[in-house]
mmCIF file of C-alpha atoms and ligand atoms in Angstrom:
data_model
loop_
_atom_site.group_PDB
_atom_site.id
_atom_site.type_symbol
_atom_site.label_atom_id
_atom_site.label_comp_id
_atom_site.label_asym_id
_atom_site.label_seq_id
_atom_site.Cartn_x
_atom_site.Cartn_y
_atom_site.Cartn_z
ATOM 1 C CA MET A 1 26.244 33.496 -61.385
ATOM 2 C CA GLN A 2 25.128 30.483 -63.328
ATOM 3 C CA VAL A 3 24.355 27.653 -60.700
ATOM 4 C CA TYR A 4 24.326 23.957 -61.320
ATOM 5 C CA ILE A 5 22.242 21.654 -59.095
ATOM 6 C CA SER A 6 22.693 17.920 -59.164
ATOM 7 C CA VAL A 7 19.876 16.190 -57.087
ATOM 8 C CA ASP A 8 19.887 12.715 -55.895
ATOM 9 C CA MET A 9 17.191 10.861 -53.785
ATOM 10 C CA GLU A 10 18.734 8.799 -50.853
ATOM 11 C CA GLY A 11 19.725 12.008 -49.077
ATOM 12 C CA VAL A 12 16.294 13.731 -49.038
ATOM 13 C CA ALA A 13 14.571 14.172 -45.861
ATOM 14 C CA GLY A 14 12.169 11.166 -44.888
ATOM 15 C CA VAL A 15 13.925 8.813 -47.336
ATOM 16 C CA VAL A 16 15.446 5.723 -45.508
ATOM 17 C CA HIS A 17 14.482 2.634 -47.825
ATOM 18 C CA VAL A 18 14.584 1.344 -51.342
ATOM 19 C CA ASP A 19 10.731 1.107 -51.268
ATOM 20 C CA GLN A 20 11.059 4.907 -51.595
ATOM 21 C CA THR A 21 13.774 5.121 -53.984
ATOM 22 C CA ARG A 22 12.984 2.446 -56.528
ATOM 23 C CA ARG A 23 10.499 3.188 -59.081
ATOM 24 C CA THR A 24 8.552 -0.173 -58.376
ATOM 25 C CA GLY A 25 8.635 0.513 -54.682
ATOM 26 C CA ALA A 26 5.221 1.011 -52.983
ATOM 27 C CA ASP A 27 6.521 4.499 -51.552
ATOM 28 C CA TYR A 28 8.184 5.882 -54.607
ATOM 29 C CA GLU A 29 5.499 8.385 -55.653
ATOM 30 C CA ARG A 30 5.405 10.042 -52.305
ATOM 31 C CA ALA A 31 9.383 10.100 -52.128
ATOM 32 C CA ARG A 32 9.857 11.555 -55.792
ATOM 33 C CA ARG A 33 7.565 14.363 -54.620
ATOM 34 C CA TRP A 34 9.742 15.089 -51.538
ATOM 35 C CA MET A 35 12.733 15.146 -53.956
ATOM 36 C CA THR A 36 11.130 17.383 -56.327
ATOM 37 C CA TYR A 37 10.266 20.005 -53.657
ATOM 38 C CA GLU A 38 13.811 19.749 -51.948
ATOM 39 C CA ALA A 39 15.132 20.478 -55.353
ATOM 40 C CA ASN A 40 12.870 23.386 -55.704
ATOM 41 C CA ALA A 41 13.920 24.788 -52.316
ATOM 42 C CA ALA A 42 17.371 24.532 -53.581
ATOM 43 C CA VAL A 43 16.489 26.450 -56.809
ATOM 44 C CA THR A 44 14.658 29.109 -54.792
ATOM 45 C CA GLY A 45 17.573 29.433 -52.442
ATOM 46 C CA ALA A 46 20.082 29.615 -55.488
ATOM 47 C CA PHE A 47 18.107 32.587 -56.969
ATOM 48 C CA GLU A 48 17.972 34.309 -53.543
ATOM 49 C CA GLY A 49 21.772 34.027 -53.340
ATOM 50 C CA GLY A 50 22.111 35.794 -56.580
ATOM 51 C CA ALA A 51 21.807 32.933 -59.317
ATOM 52 C CA THR A 52 21.033 34.413 -62.582
ATOM 53 C CA SER A 53 20.090 30.961 -63.950
ATOM 54 C CA VAL A 54 19.886 27.527 -62.583
ATOM 55 C CA LEU A 55 20.363 24.088 -64.197
ATOM 56 C CA VAL A 56 19.100 21.020 -62.408
ATOM 57 C CA ASN A 57 20.168 17.439 -63.147
ATOM 58 C CA ASP A 58 18.154 14.562 -62.071
ATOM 59 C CA SER A 59 20.803 12.130 -60.688
ATOM 60 C CA HIS A 60 19.123 9.363 -59.107
ATOM 61 C CA GLY A 61 18.389 5.794 -60.738
ATOM 62 C CA ASP A 62 16.934 6.041 -64.153
ATOM 63 C CA MET A 63 17.202 9.979 -63.646
ATOM 64 C CA ARG A 64 13.445 10.583 -64.313
ATOM 65 C CA ASN A 65 12.280 11.009 -61.017
ATOM 66 C CA LEU A 66 11.710 14.866 -60.641
ATOM 67 C CA LEU A 67 8.132 15.751 -61.435
ATOM 68 C CA LEU A 68 8.659 18.328 -64.119
ATOM 69 C CA ASP A 69 5.150 19.932 -63.929
ATOM 70 C CA GLU A 70 6.017 20.830 -60.425
ATOM 71 C CA LEU A 71 9.574 21.989 -60.760
ATOM 72 C CA ASP A 72 10.483 25.690 -60.520
ATOM 73 C CA PRO A 73 9.788 27.083 -63.992
ATOM 74 C CA ARG A 74 12.923 29.225 -63.618
ATOM 75 C CA ALA A 75 15.172 26.179 -63.647
ATOM 76 C CA GLU A 76 16.113 23.975 -66.645
ATOM 77 C CA ILE A 77 16.308 20.292 -66.293
ATOM 78 C CA VAL A 78 18.518 17.464 -67.518
ATOM 79 C CA THR A 79 16.430 14.301 -67.361
ATOM 80 C CA GLY A 80 16.731 10.802 -68.332
ATOM 81 C CA SER A 81 19.649 8.331 -69.065
ATOM 82 C CA LEU A 82 22.353 7.382 -70.069
ATOM 83 C CA LYS A 83 24.336 10.449 -69.669
ATOM 84 C CA PRO A 84 27.991 10.491 -70.156
ATOM 85 C CA LEU A 85 28.885 12.607 -67.147
ATOM 86 C CA SER A 86 25.938 10.880 -65.125
ATOM 87 C CA MET A 87 25.249 12.856 -62.141
ATOM 88 C CA VAL A 88 27.027 15.946 -63.297
ATOM 89 C CA GLN A 89 25.806 15.952 -66.869
ATOM 90 C CA GLY A 90 25.616 19.467 -68.202
ATOM 91 C CA ILE A 91 28.257 21.059 -65.978
ATOM 92 C CA ALA A 92 30.346 23.309 -68.252
ATOM 93 C CA PRO A 93 32.532 26.316 -68.320
ATOM 94 C CA GLY A 94 30.573 29.544 -67.184
ATOM 95 C CA PHE A 95 28.865 27.707 -64.084
ATOM 96 C CA GLY A 96 30.031 29.649 -60.910
ATOM 97 C CA CYS A 97 29.373 26.713 -58.339
ATOM 98 C CA ALA A 98 27.629 23.364 -58.120
ATOM 99 C CA LEU A 99 25.242 22.292 -55.242
ATOM 100 C CA PHE A 100 24.718 18.756 -54.454
ATOM 101 C CA VAL A 101 21.050 18.152 -53.016
ATOM 102 C CA GLY A 102 19.901 14.808 -51.470
ATOM 103 C CA TYR A 103 23.344 13.134 -51.654
ATOM 104 C CA HIS A 104 24.433 10.228 -49.681
ATOM 105 C CA ALA A 105 27.217 8.568 -47.843
ATOM 106 C CA GLY A 106 29.685 6.369 -50.097
ATOM 107 C CA ALA A 107 29.843 2.439 -50.196
ATOM 108 C CA GLY A 108 30.940 0.931 -46.962
ATOM 109 C CA SER A 109 30.002 3.705 -44.633
ATOM 110 C CA ARG A 110 28.483 3.333 -41.347
ATOM 111 C CA ALA A 111 25.252 4.964 -40.373
ATOM 112 C CA GLY A 112 24.694 6.330 -43.896
ATOM 113 C CA ILE A 113 21.149 5.911 -45.221
ATOM 114 C CA LEU A 114 21.337 3.793 -48.191
ATOM 115 C CA ASP A 115 25.133 4.187 -48.545
ATOM 116 C CA HIS A 116 26.483 3.262 -51.925
ATOM 117 C CA THR A 117 28.771 4.294 -54.851
ATOM 118 C CA PHE A 118 27.021 4.864 -58.198
ATOM 119 C CA PHE A 119 25.542 1.264 -58.486
ATOM 120 C CA GLY A 120 25.142 -0.328 -55.092
ATOM 121 C CA ARG A 121 24.030 -3.789 -56.380
ATOM 122 C CA VAL A 122 27.534 -4.478 -57.947
ATOM 123 C CA VAL A 123 29.919 -1.729 -56.255
ATOM 124 C CA ALA A 124 31.103 -2.785 -52.672
ATOM 125 C CA ARG A 125 33.706 -0.069 -52.353
ATOM 126 C CA CYS A 126 35.183 2.667 -54.567
ATOM 127 C CA ARG A 127 38.637 4.382 -53.843
ATOM 128 C CA VAL A 128 40.595 6.879 -55.895
ATOM 129 C CA GLY A 129 44.356 7.264 -55.116
ATOM 130 C CA GLY A 130 43.812 4.578 -52.413
ATOM 131 C CA ARG A 131 41.305 6.604 -50.551
ATOM 132 C CA ASP A 132 37.347 5.926 -50.259
ATOM 133 C CA PHE A 133 35.777 8.226 -52.893
ATOM 134 C CA ASN A 134 32.085 8.722 -52.608
ATOM 135 C CA GLU A 135 29.881 10.126 -55.450
ATOM 136 C CA THR A 136 30.370 13.755 -53.824
ATOM 137 C CA ALA A 137 34.294 13.483 -54.276
ATOM 138 C CA ILE A 138 33.970 11.940 -58.004
ATOM 139 C CA ASN A 139 31.466 14.603 -59.058
ATOM 140 C CA ALA A 140 33.070 17.405 -57.398
ATOM 141 C CA ALA A 141 36.399 16.389 -59.191
ATOM 142 C CA VAL A 142 34.519 16.564 -62.545
ATOM 143 C CA CYS A 143 33.286 19.968 -61.618
ATOM 144 C CA GLY A 144 36.835 21.079 -60.131
ATOM 145 C CA ALA A 145 38.400 20.101 -63.452
ATOM 146 C CA LEU A 146 36.480 23.002 -65.100
ATOM 147 C CA GLY A 147 37.456 25.222 -62.282
ATOM 148 C CA ILE A 148 33.850 25.134 -60.441
ATOM 149 C CA PRO A 149 33.741 24.557 -56.835
ATOM 150 C CA VAL A 150 30.893 22.673 -54.978
ATOM 151 C CA ALA A 151 29.351 25.081 -52.558
ATOM 152 C CA LEU A 152 26.715 22.930 -50.918
ATOM 153 C CA VAL A 153 26.233 19.209 -50.004
ATOM 154 C CA THR A 154 22.683 18.137 -48.323
ATOM 155 C CA GLY A 155 21.848 14.871 -46.874
ATOM 156 C CA ASP A 156 22.325 12.880 -43.637
ATOM 157 C CA GLN A 157 25.151 13.423 -41.191
ATOM 158 C CA THR A 158 27.443 10.940 -42.719
ATOM 159 C CA VAL A 159 27.354 12.493 -46.276
ATOM 160 C CA CYS A 160 27.832 15.832 -44.688
ATOM 161 C CA ALA A 161 30.936 14.897 -42.776
ATOM 162 C CA GLN A 162 32.219 13.043 -45.732
ATOM 163 C CA ALA A 163 31.656 16.176 -47.833
ATOM 164 C CA ARG A 164 33.664 18.446 -45.436
ATOM 165 C CA GLU A 165 36.501 16.022 -45.017
ATOM 166 C CA ILE A 166 36.891 15.687 -48.830
ATOM 167 C CA LEU A 167 36.242 19.363 -49.926
ATOM 168 C CA GLY A 168 37.226 21.359 -46.842
ATOM 169 C CA GLU A 169 35.414 24.503 -47.340
ATOM 170 C CA VAL A 170 31.797 23.551 -48.265
ATOM 171 C CA GLU A 171 28.346 24.378 -46.829
ATOM 172 C CA THR A 172 26.364 21.420 -45.559
ATOM 173 C CA VAL A 173 22.697 20.845 -44.617
ATOM 174 C CA GLN A 174 21.929 18.037 -42.439
ATOM 175 C CA VAL A 175 18.098 16.997 -43.091
ATOM 176 C CA LYS A 176 18.324 13.771 -41.152
ATOM 177 C CA GLU A 177 20.387 11.686 -38.805
ATOM 178 C CA ALA A 178 21.051 8.204 -39.813
ATOM 179 C CA ILE A 179 20.765 5.640 -37.179
ATOM 180 C CA THR A 180 21.408 2.777 -39.289
ATOM 181 C CA ARG A 181 21.527 2.156 -42.979
ATOM 182 C CA TYR A 182 17.570 1.961 -43.226
ATOM 183 C CA ALA A 183 16.819 4.154 -40.240
ATOM 184 C CA ALA A 184 16.932 7.878 -39.485
ATOM 185 C CA ARG A 185 15.772 10.633 -37.289
ATOM 186 C CA SER A 186 14.708 13.095 -39.892
ATOM 187 C CA LEU A 187 13.388 16.615 -40.178
ATOM 188 C CA SER A 188 9.962 16.833 -41.711
ATOM 189 C CA PRO A 189 10.054 17.222 -45.446
ATOM 190 C CA VAL A 190 8.577 20.742 -45.031
ATOM 191 C CA ALA A 191 11.336 21.749 -42.384
ATOM 192 C CA ALA A 192 13.784 20.345 -44.502
ATOM 193 C CA ARG A 193 13.165 22.515 -47.559
ATOM 194 C CA GLU A 194 13.491 25.477 -45.490
ATOM 195 C CA ARG A 195 17.115 24.323 -44.367
ATOM 196 C CA VAL A 196 17.862 23.584 -47.872
ATOM 197 C CA ARG A 197 16.568 26.873 -49.136
ATOM 198 C CA GLU A 198 18.500 28.777 -46.516
ATOM 199 C CA GLY A 199 21.711 26.554 -47.327
ATOM 200 C CA ALA A 200 21.456 27.228 -50.996
ATOM 201 C CA ALA A 201 21.082 30.790 -50.598
ATOM 202 C CA ARG A 202 23.968 31.065 -48.386
ATOM 203 C CA ALA A 203 26.148 28.851 -50.478
ATOM 204 C CA VAL A 204 25.615 30.985 -53.639
ATOM 205 C CA ARG A 205 26.122 34.115 -51.987
ATOM 206 C CA ARG A 206 29.396 32.836 -50.485
ATOM 207 C CA ALA A 207 30.510 31.331 -53.847
ATOM 208 C CA ARG A 208 29.902 34.827 -55.466
ATOM 209 C CA GLU A 209 32.494 36.069 -52.832
ATOM 210 C CA GLY A 210 34.780 33.331 -53.840
ATOM 211 C CA ALA A 211 34.726 31.325 -50.542
ATOM 212 C CA PHE A 212 35.092 27.835 -52.238
ATOM 213 C CA SER A 213 37.836 26.283 -53.883
ATOM 214 C CA PRO A 214 37.586 23.721 -56.939
ATOM 215 C CA PHE A 215 38.338 20.230 -55.954
ATOM 216 C CA ARG A 216 41.485 19.139 -57.955
ATOM 217 C CA PRO A 217 42.791 15.770 -56.821
ATOM 218 C CA ALA A 218 46.386 15.041 -58.274
ATOM 219 C CA LEU A 219 46.310 13.463 -61.705
ATOM 220 C CA PRO A 220 46.163 10.766 -63.076
ATOM 221 C CA LEU A 221 43.431 9.441 -60.940
ATOM 222 C CA ASP A 222 43.828 5.637 -59.743
ATOM 223 C CA LEU A 223 40.275 4.343 -59.771
ATOM 224 C CA GLU A 224 39.812 1.016 -57.898
ATOM 225 C CA ILE A 225 36.554 -0.871 -57.385
ATOM 226 C CA ASP A 226 35.742 -3.773 -55.111
ATOM 227 C CA PHE A 227 32.949 -5.414 -56.812
ATOM 228 C CA VAL A 228 30.416 -7.513 -54.898
ATOM 229 C CA ASN A 229 31.626 -10.857 -56.575
ATOM 230 C CA SER A 230 34.292 -12.012 -59.091
ATOM 231 C CA ALA A 231 31.510 -12.276 -61.965
ATOM 232 C CA CYS A 232 31.301 -8.494 -61.877
ATOM 233 C CA ALA A 233 35.142 -8.051 -62.111
ATOM 234 C CA ASP A 234 35.318 -10.621 -64.862
ATOM 235 C CA ALA A 235 32.838 -8.409 -66.984
ATOM 236 C CA ALA A 236 34.337 -5.167 -65.905
ATOM 237 C CA GLU A 237 37.722 -6.280 -67.107
ATOM 238 C CA LEU A 238 36.574 -6.237 -70.521
ATOM 239 C CA VAL A 239 36.815 -2.549 -70.876
ATOM 240 C CA PRO A 240 40.129 -2.037 -72.481
ATOM 241 C CA PHE A 241 43.197 -0.719 -70.183
ATOM 242 C CA THR A 242 41.243 -2.197 -66.912
ATOM 243 C CA GLU A 243 43.597 -3.912 -64.530
ATOM 244 C CA ARG A 244 42.494 -6.837 -62.726
ATOM 245 C CA ARG A 245 43.806 -6.313 -59.218
ATOM 246 C CA SER A 246 42.207 -9.325 -57.408
ATOM 247 C CA GLY A 247 39.368 -11.737 -57.521
ATOM 248 C CA THR A 248 36.830 -8.900 -57.068
ATOM 249 C CA ALA A 249 38.843 -5.752 -57.736
ATOM 250 C CA CYS A 250 39.479 -3.727 -60.757
ATOM 251 C CA GLY A 251 41.695 -0.651 -61.306
ATOM 252 C CA TYR A 252 42.073 2.066 -63.917
ATOM 253 C CA ARG A 253 44.543 4.830 -64.294
ATOM 254 C CA ALA A 254 42.474 7.670 -65.526
ATOM 255 C CA PRO A 255 43.762 10.966 -67.102
ATOM 256 C CA ASP A 256 40.912 13.127 -65.482
ATOM 257 C CA ALA A 257 37.822 12.900 -63.456
ATOM 258 C CA ALA A 258 35.258 12.728 -66.385
ATOM 259 C CA THR A 259 37.158 9.582 -67.460
ATOM 260 C CA VAL A 260 36.767 8.101 -63.832
ATOM 261 C CA VAL A 261 32.802 8.581 -64.249
ATOM 262 C CA GLN A 262 32.659 6.979 -67.743
ATOM 263 C CA VAL A 263 34.834 3.971 -66.660
ATOM 264 C CA ILE A 264 32.476 3.463 -63.579
ATOM 265 C CA GLU A 265 29.575 3.700 -65.762
ATOM 266 C CA ALA A 266 31.069 1.068 -68.438
ATOM 267 C CA TRP A 267 32.244 -1.183 -65.583
ATOM 268 C CA THR A 268 28.963 -1.202 -63.723
ATOM 269 C CA ILE A 269 26.804 -1.606 -66.701
ATOM 270 C CA LEU A 270 28.801 -4.558 -67.552
ATOM 271 C CA ALA A 271 28.905 -5.896 -64.112
ATOM 272 C CA ALA A 272 25.408 -5.706 -63.603
ATOM 273 C CA SER A 273 24.696 -7.805 -66.720
ATOM 274 C CA THR A 274 25.991 -10.799 -64.958
ATOM 275 C CA MET A 275 23.789 -10.611 -61.841
ATOM 276 C CA VAL A 276 21.739 -13.637 -61.795
HETATM 277 ZN ZN1 ZN B 301 20.477 7.793 -55.873
#
């Protein structure tokens, strides 16, 4: 089975602050190492579970975080940005399952480490079909449209609960318990890697047995984002077929999940250009 792994950073064990997740942050170099080793743990587990090949997508920030010299050489890597499918770039027919590692709760969550949806500086809330959709849900829908289920989500207790609520049957590995947005009780990075490795092995084994269903929300998908201010919405509204729904909200009726990702990217790039 070909296995796809999308790796974010906010849900990695030990990570609780933007000083760790931004390239300019004082603790970034250490945190990107934790991210790399947690990704490796998932790769190792995937092969233990029966993967024949693994593609890893660096899904955080500028998407050049993983230390490639230290990445498990059995995995191939999608690195850099801009990517039309963003956090699930490279997903394609032929993959048997997807694993989401280091993921985080959606914008507006309580007790979610660094909760946000795609671009936290401009997105206050993101909904699809009137329901809060976090990155797990949106990326799972892109995979689901190709018939590929998400088998594993790792991160804090809040993203794990959101994943189970959205996807139903899915393996989750909690590596930390968020206390507030910037504080957690965390496993040590070393202990977390062991849990992620075990979770990935279990997830791939169960995926090979057909335990997980692709996530296919009803089409079309009604995307709605509340931006942090009206200037962001003014800019997002420039994208053709965008509906302005309030001072700060824009909507878009998307024919499929890949379009949802692309509209979010276009909106947030434009919205970010207005930040003063
Ligand atoms: Zn991230």
